[in-house]
mmCIF file of C-alpha atoms in Angstrom:
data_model
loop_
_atom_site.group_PDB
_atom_site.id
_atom_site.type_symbol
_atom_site.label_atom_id
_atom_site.label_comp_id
_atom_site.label_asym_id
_atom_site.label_seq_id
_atom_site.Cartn_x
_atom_site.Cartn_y
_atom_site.Cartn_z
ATOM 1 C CA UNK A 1 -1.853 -9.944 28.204
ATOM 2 C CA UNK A 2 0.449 -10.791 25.563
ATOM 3 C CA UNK A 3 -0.299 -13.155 22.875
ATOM 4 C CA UNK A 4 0.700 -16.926 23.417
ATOM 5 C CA UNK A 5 3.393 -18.422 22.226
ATOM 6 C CA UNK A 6 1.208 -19.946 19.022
ATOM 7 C CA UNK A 7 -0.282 -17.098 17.807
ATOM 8 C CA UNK A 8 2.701 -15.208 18.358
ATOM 9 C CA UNK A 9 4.485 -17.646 16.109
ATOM 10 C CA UNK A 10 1.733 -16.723 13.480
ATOM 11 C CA UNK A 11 1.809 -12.981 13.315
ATOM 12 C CA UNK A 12 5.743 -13.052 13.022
ATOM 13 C CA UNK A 13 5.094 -15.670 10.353
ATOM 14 C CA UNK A 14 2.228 -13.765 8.500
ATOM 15 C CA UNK A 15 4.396 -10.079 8.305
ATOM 16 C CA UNK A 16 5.079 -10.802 4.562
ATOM 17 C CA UNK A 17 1.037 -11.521 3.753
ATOM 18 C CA UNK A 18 0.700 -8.320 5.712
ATOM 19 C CA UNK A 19 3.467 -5.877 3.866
ATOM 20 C CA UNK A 20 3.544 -7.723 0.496
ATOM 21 C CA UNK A 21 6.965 -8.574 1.082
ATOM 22 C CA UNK A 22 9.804 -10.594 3.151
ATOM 23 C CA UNK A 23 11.581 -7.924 5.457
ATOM 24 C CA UNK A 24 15.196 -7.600 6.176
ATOM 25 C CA UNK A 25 16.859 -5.566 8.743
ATOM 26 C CA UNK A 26 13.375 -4.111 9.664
ATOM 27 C CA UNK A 27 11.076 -3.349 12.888
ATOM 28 C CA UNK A 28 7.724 -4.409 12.230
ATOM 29 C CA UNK A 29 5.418 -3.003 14.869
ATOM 30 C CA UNK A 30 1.989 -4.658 14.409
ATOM 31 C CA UNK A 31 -1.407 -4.149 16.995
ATOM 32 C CA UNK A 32 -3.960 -6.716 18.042
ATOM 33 C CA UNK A 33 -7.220 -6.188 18.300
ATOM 34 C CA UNK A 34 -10.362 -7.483 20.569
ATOM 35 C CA UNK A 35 -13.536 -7.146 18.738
ATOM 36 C CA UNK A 36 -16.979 -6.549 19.971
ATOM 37 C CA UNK A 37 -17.691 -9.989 18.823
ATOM 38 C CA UNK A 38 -15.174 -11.052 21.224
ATOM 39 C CA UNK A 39 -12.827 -12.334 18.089
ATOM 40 C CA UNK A 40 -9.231 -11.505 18.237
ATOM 41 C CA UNK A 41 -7.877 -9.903 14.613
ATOM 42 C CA UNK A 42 -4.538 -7.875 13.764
ATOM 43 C CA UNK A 43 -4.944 -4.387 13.469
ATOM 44 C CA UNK A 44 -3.017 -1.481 11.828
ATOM 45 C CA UNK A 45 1.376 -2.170 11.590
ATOM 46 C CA UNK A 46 4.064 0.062 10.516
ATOM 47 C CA UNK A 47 7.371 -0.907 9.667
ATOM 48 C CA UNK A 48 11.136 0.875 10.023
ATOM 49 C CA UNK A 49 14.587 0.282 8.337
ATOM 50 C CA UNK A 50 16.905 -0.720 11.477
ATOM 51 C CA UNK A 51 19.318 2.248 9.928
ATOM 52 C CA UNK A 52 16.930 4.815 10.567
ATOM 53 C CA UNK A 53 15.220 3.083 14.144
ATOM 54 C CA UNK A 54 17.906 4.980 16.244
ATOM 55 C CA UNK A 55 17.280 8.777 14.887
ATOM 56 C CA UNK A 56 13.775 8.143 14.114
ATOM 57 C CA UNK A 57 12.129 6.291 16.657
ATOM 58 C CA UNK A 58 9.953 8.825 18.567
ATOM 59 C CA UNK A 59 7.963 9.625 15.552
ATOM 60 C CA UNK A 60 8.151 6.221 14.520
ATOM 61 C CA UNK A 61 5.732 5.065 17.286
ATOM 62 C CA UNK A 62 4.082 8.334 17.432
ATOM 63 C CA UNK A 63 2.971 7.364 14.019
ATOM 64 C CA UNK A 64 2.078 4.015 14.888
ATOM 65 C CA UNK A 65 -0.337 5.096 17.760
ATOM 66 C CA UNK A 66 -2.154 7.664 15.212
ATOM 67 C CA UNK A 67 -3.098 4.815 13.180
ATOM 68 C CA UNK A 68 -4.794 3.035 16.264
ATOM 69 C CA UNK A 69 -6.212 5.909 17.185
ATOM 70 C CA UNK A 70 -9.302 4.815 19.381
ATOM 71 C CA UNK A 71 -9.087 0.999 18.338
ATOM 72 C CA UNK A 72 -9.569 -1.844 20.819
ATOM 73 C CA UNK A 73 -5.800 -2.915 21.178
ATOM 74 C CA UNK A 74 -5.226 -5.984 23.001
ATOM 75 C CA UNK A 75 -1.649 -5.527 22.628
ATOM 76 C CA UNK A 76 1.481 -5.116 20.377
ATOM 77 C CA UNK A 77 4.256 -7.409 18.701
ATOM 78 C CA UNK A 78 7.184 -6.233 17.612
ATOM 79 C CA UNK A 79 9.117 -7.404 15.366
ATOM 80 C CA UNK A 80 13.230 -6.890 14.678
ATOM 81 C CA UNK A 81 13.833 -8.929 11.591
ATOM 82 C CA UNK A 82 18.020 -8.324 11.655
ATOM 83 C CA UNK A 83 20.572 -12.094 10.967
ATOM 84 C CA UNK A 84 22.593 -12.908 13.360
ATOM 85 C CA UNK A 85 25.445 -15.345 14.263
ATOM 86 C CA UNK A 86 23.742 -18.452 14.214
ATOM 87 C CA UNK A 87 25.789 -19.711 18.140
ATOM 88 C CA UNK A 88 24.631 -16.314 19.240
ATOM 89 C CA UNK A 89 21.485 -17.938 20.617
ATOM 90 C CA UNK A 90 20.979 -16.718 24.314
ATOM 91 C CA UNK A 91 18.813 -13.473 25.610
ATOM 92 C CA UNK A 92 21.667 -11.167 26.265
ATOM 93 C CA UNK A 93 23.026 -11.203 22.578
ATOM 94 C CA UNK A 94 19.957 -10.490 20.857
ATOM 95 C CA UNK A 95 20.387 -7.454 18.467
ATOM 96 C CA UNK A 96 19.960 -3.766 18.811
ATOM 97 C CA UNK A 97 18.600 -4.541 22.763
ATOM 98 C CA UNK A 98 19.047 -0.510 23.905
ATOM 99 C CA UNK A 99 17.283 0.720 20.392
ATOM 100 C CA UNK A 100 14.491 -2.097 21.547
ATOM 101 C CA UNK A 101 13.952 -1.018 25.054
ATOM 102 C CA UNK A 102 13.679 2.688 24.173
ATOM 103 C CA UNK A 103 10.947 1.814 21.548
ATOM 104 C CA UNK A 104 8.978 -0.237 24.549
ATOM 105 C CA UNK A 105 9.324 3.061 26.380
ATOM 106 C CA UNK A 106 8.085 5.416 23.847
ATOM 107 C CA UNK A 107 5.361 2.562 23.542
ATOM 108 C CA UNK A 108 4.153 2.878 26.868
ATOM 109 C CA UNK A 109 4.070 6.673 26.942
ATOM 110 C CA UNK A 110 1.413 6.173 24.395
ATOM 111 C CA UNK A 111 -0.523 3.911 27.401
ATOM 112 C CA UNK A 112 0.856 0.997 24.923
ATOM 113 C CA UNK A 113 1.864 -1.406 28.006
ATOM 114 C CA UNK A 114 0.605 -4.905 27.552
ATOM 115 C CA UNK A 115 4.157 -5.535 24.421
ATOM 116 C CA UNK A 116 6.092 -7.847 23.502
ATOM 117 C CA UNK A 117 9.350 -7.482 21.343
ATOM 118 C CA UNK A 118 10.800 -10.284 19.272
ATOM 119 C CA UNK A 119 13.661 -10.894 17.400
ATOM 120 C CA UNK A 120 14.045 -13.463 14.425
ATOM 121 C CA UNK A 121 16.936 -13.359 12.423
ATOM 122 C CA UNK A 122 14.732 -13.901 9.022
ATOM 123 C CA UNK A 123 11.001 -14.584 8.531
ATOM 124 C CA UNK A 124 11.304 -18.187 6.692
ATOM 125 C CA UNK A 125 10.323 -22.240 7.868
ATOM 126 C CA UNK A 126 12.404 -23.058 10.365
ATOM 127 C CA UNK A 127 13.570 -19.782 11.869
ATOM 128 C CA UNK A 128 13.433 -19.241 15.651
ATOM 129 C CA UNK A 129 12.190 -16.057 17.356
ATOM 130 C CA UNK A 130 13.364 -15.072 20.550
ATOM 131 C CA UNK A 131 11.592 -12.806 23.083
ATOM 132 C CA UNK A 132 13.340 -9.358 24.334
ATOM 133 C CA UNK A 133 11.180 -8.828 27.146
ATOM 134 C CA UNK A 134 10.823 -12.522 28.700
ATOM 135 C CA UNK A 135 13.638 -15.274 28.236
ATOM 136 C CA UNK A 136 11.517 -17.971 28.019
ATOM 137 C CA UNK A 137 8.975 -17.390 25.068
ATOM 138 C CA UNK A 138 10.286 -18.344 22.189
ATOM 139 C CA UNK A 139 9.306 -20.212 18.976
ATOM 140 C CA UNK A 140 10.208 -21.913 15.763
ATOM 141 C CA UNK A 141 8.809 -20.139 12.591
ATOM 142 C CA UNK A 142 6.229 -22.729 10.100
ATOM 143 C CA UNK A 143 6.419 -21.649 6.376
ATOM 144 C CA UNK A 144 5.203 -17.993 5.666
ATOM 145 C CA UNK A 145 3.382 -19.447 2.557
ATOM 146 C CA UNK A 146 1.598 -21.703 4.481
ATOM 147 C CA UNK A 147 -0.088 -19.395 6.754
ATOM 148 C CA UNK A 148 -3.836 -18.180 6.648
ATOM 149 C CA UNK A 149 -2.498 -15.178 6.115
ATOM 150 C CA UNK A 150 -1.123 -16.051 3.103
ATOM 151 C CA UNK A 151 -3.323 -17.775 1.954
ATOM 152 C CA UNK A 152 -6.086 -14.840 1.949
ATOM 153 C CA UNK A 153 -3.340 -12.920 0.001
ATOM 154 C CA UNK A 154 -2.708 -14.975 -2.363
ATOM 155 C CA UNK A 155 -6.791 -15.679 -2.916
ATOM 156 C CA UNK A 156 -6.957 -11.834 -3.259
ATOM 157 C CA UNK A 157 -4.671 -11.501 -6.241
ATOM 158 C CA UNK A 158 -1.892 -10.192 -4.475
ATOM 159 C CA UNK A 159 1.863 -11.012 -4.718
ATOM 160 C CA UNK A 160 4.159 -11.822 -2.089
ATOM 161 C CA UNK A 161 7.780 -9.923 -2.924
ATOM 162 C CA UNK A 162 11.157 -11.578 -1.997
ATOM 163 C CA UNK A 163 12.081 -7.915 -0.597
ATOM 164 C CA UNK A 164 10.702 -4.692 -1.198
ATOM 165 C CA UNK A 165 12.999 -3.828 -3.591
ATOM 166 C CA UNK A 166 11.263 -6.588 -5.588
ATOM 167 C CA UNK A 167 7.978 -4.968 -4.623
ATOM 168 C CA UNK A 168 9.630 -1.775 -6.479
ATOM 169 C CA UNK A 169 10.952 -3.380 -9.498
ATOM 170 C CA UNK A 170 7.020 -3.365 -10.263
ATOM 171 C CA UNK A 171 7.900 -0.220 -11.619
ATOM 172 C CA UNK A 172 10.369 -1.252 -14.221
ATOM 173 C CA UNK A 173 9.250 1.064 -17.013
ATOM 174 C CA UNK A 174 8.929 -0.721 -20.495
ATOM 175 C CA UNK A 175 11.992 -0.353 -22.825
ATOM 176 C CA UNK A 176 12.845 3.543 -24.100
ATOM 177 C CA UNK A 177 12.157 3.144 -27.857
ATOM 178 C CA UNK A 178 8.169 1.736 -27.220
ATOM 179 C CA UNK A 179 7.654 4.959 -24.836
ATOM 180 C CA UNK A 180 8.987 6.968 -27.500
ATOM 181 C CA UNK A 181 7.077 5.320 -30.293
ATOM 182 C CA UNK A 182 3.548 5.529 -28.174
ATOM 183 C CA UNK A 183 4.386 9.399 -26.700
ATOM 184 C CA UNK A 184 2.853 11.479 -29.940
ATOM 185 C CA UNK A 185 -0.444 8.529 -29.831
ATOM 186 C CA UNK A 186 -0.858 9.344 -25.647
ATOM 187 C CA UNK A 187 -0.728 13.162 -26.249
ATOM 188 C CA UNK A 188 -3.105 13.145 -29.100
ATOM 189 C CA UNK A 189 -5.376 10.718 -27.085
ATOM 190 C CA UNK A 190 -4.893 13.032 -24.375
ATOM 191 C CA UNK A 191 -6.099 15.917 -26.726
ATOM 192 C CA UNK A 192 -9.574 13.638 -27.439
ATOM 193 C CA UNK A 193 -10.257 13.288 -23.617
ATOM 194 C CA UNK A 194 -10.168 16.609 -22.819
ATOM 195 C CA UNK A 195 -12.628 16.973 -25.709
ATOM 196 C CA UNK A 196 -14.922 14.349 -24.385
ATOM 197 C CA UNK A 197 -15.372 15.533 -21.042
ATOM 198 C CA UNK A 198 -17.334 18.228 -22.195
ATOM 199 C CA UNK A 199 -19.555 15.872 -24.034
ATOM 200 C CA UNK A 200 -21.943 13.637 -22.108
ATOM 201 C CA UNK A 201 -22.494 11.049 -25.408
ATOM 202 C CA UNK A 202 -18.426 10.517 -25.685
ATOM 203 C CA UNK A 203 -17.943 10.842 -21.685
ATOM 204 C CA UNK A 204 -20.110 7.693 -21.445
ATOM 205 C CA UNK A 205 -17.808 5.822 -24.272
ATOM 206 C CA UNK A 206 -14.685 6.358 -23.214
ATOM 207 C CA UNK A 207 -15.769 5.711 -19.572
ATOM 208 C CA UNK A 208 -17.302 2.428 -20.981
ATOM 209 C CA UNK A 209 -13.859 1.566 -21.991
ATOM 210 C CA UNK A 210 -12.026 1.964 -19.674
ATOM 211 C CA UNK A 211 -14.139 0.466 -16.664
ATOM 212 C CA UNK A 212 -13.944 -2.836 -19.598
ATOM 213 C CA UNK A 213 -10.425 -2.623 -19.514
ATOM 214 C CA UNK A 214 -10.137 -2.982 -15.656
ATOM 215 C CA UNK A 215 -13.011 -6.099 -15.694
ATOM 216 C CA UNK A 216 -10.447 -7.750 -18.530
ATOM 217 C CA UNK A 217 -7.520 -6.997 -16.609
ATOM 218 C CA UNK A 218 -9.434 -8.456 -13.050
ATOM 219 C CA UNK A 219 -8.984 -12.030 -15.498
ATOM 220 C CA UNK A 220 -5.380 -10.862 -16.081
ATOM 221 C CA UNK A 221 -6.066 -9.680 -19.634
ATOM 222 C CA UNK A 222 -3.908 -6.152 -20.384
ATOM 223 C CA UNK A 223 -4.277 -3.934 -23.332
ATOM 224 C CA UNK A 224 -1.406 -4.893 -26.159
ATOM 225 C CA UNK A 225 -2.776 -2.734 -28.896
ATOM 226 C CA UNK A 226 -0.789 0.551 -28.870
ATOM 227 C CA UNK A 227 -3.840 2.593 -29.967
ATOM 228 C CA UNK A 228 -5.516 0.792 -26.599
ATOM 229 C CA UNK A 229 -2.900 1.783 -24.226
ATOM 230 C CA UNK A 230 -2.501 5.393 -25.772
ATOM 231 C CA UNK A 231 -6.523 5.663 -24.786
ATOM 232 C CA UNK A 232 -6.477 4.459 -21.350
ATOM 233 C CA UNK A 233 -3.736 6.145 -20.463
ATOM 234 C CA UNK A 234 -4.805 9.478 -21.444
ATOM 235 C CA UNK A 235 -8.180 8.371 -19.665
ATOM 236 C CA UNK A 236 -6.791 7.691 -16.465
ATOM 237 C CA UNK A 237 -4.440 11.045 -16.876
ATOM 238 C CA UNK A 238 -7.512 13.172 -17.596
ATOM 239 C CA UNK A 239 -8.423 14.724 -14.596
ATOM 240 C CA UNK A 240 -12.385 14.842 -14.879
ATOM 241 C CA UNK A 241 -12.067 10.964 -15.736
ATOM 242 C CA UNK A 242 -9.512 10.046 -13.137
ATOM 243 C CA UNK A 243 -11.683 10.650 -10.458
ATOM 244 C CA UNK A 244 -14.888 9.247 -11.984
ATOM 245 C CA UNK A 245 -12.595 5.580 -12.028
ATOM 246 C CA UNK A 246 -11.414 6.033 -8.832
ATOM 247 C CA UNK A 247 -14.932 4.083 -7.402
ATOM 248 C CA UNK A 248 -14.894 0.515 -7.961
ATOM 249 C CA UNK A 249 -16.757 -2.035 -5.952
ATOM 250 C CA UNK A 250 -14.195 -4.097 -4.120
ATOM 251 C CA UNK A 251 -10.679 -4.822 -3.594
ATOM 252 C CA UNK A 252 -10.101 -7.286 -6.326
ATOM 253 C CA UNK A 253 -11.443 -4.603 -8.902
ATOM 254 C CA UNK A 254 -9.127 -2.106 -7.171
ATOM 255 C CA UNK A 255 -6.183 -4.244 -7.408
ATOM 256 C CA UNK A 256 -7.072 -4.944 -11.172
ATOM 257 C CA UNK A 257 -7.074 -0.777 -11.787
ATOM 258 C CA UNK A 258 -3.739 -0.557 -10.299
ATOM 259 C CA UNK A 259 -2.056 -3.256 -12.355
ATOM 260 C CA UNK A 260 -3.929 -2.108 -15.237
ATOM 261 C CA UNK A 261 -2.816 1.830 -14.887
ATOM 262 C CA UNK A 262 0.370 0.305 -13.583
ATOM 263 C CA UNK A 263 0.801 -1.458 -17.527
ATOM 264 C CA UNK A 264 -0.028 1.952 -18.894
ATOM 265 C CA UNK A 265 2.302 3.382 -16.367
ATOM 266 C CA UNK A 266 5.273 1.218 -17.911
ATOM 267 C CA UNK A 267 4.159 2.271 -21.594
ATOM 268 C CA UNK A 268 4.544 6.300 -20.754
ATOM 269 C CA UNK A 269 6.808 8.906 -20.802
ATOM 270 C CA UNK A 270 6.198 11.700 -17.946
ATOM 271 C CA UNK A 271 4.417 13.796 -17.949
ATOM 272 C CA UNK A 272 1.769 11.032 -18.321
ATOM 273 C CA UNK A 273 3.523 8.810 -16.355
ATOM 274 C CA UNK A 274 3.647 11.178 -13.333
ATOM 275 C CA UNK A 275 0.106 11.200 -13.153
ATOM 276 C CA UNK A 276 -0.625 7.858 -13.463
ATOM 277 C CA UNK A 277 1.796 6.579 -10.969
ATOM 278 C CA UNK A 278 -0.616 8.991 -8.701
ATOM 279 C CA UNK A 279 -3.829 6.588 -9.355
ATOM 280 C CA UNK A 280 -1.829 3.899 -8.570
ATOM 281 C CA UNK A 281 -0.988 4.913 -5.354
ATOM 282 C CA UNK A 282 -4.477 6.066 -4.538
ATOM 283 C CA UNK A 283 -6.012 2.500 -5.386
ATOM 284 C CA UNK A 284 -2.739 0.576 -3.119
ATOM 285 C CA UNK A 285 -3.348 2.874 -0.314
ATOM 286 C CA UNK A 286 -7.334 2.188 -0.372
ATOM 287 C CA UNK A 287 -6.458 -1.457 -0.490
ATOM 288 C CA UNK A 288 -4.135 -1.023 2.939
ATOM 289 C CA UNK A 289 -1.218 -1.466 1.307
ATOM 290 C CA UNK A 290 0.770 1.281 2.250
ATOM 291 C CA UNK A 291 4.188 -0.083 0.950
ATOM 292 C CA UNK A 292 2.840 -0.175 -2.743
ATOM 293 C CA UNK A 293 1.347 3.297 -2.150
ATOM 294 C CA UNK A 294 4.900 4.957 -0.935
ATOM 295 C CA UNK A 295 6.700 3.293 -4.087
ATOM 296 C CA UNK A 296 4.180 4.739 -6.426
ATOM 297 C CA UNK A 297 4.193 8.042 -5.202
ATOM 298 C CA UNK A 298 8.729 7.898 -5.267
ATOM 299 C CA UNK A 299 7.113 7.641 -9.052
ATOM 300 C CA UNK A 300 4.695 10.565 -8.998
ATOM 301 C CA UNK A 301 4.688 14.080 -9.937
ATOM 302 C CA UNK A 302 5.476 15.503 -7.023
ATOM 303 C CA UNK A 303 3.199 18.815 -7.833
ATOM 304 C CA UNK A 304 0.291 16.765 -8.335
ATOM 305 C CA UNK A 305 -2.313 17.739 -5.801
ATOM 306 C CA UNK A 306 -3.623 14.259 -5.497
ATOM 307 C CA UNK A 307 0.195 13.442 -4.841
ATOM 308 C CA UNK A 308 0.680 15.924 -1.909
ATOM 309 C CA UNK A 309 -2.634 15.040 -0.352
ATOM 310 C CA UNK A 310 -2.181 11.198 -0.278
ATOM 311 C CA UNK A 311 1.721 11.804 0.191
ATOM 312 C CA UNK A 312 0.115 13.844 3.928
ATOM 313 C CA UNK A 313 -2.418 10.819 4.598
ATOM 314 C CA UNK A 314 0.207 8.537 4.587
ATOM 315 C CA UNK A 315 2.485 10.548 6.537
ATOM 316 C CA UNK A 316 0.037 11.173 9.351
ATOM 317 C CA UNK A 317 -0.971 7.399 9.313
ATOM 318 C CA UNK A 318 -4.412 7.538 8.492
ATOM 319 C CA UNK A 319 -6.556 4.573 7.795
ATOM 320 C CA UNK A 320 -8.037 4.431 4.383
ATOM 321 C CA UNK A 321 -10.874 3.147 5.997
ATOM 322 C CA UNK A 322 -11.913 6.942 7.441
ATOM 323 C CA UNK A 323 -11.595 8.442 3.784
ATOM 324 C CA UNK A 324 -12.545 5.450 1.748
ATOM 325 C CA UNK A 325 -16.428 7.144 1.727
ATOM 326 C CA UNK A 326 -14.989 10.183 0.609
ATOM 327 C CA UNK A 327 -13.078 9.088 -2.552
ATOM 328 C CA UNK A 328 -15.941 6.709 -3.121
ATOM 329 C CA UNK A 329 -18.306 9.761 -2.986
ATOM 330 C CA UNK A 330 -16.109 11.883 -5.212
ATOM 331 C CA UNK A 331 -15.511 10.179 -7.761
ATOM 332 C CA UNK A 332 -19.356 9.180 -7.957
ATOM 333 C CA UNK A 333 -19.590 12.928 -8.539
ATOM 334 C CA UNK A 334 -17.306 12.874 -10.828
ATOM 335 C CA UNK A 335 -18.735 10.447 -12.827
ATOM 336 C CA UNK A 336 -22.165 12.008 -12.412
ATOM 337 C CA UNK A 337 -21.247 14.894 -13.992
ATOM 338 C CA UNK A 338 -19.129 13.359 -16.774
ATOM 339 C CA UNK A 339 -22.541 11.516 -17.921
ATOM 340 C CA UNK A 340 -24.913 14.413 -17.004
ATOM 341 C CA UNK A 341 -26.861 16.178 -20.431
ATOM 342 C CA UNK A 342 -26.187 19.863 -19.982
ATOM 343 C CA UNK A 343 -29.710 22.001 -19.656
ATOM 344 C CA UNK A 344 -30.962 23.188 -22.915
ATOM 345 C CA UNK A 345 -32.200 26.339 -22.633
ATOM 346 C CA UNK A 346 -36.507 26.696 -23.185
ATOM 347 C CA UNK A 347 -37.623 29.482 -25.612
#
């Protein structure tokens, strides 16, 4: 059955905690879920421009259902985020209402039947949303930042965008003349890592530094020394050491890699850049943010194999949690064989 009129008030409230960012002119379809527990939790969402919902619909929700996959769905909210006139309050002149019912169609050929489709003119206090599907459900909208949701964001590290073009002025590179200036440092510092990965002794240092750097930058503490930034970003550019920092324990030291790399990021010239805007993306999409992941990757170099790979992951909607073991796993490799003494032959 669908979800009351309260908790559907919630989730449309909570879509910017979930996407990192206030929509506009979007579909937001988002899943509920009933636990074995018997507790009630949001599941996996997926969002669409409106300009591109009429042509791209079908695959749209085909998308959407591979990231439920097998998942206990209790049932699904959409939500069309579009402004309208502001008299134009009554059922019949809600937005969009054909592009709507053909999505609840293509919703139910995936056995998705127990919907509900809302409308709200823009997520923010006061706001009403208006059900598609049943006249009478409707509700008024509480402050997004005051949501649990939110709340758990914020107490995460994350940041809340005004828009997602916000969300991609992250990736405002730093002013031409300081890339210039640091380019001949990275590709000399570039030229030491390679060296080091074939020694065990100065594997171990420069790995030393660099999982520092992302515990100082957990506390919000970046590198400002150019000789600093040169090193880490030829560190997290170096293949061999790439994937040996690609483990960390928990979100919050995920989230503190990607805004580190994402500093070094700003302070490079591509090639360099290319490939660090790749570990970015990797450590937003194992975090579930799949918004920051696509805008790092429109940053990446596109014949990166890391690039390609996470560029099909996304594509095909797969949950980080099914591959989270296996980047966890390689990149212990990786760092096991970074720090492993090579055999010395006996006489």
């Amino acid at each position: 059955m669908p979800l009351t009129v309260g908790s559907t008030t919630t989730v449309v409230a909570s879509i910017p905690a979930f996407i990192g960012f206030i929509p506009d002119n979007s579909l937001v379809l988002i899943s509920t879920l009933t636990n074995d527990d018997g507790l009630v939790t949001t599941g996996p969402l997926t969002r669409i421009d409106l300009t591109h919902l009429t042509r791209h619909a079908k695959n749209w929700v085909r998308q959407f259902n591979w990231q439920c996959g097998d998942l206990p769905v209790l049932c699904v909210t959409g939500i069309l985020v579009r402004t309208i006139d502001e008299d134009a309050t009554s059922d019949d002149s809600l937005p969009l209402r054909a592009e709507v019912d053909t999505v609840v169609e293509l919703l139910a050929e995936h056995s998705f039947t127990d919907v509900d489709l809302v409308h709200v003119p823009a997520i923010t206090e006061g706001a009403r949303w208006r059900s598609y599907l049943e006249a009478d459900r409707t509700g008024v909208l509480p402050d997004p930042a005051t949501t649990a949701a939110a709340a758990a964001a914020v107490a995460d590290g994350h940041t809340i965008a005004a828009s997602q073009d916000d969300l991609a002025a992250r990736f405002t590179p730093a002013p031409g003349h300081l890339r210039e200036r640091l380019q001949p440092r990275i590709a000399d510092a570039v030229e030491a890592a390679v060296i080091d990965q074939h020694w065990h002794l100065a594997a171990h240092v420069r790995l030393d530094r660099a999982d520092a750097a992302i515990r100082a930058a957990a506390h919000g503490e970046l590198p400002a020394d150019d000789a600093a930034i040169a090193d880490l970003a030829a560190t997290f550019a170096t293949l061999p050491f790439r994937d040996a920092l690609l483990a960390v324990p928990d979100d919050t030291a995920r989230l503190a890699a990607e805004n580190l790399v994402l500093h070094l990021w700003r302070h490079s010239c591509d090639p360099i850049a290319g490939q660090l805007a790749t570990v970015i993306a990797v450590h937003a999409y194992l975090r579930g943010d799949g918004t920051g992941a696509r805008i790092a990757l429109e940053n990446a170099d596109p014949e990166h194999l890391m690039m390609r790979l996470l560029s099909n992951m996304l594509g095909h909607a797969v949950p980080p949690s099914k591959v989270h073991h296996v980047f966890q796993n390689a990149s212990a490799d990786a760092r096991r064989t970074l720090l492993t003494e090579p055999a010395v032959d006996q006489a």
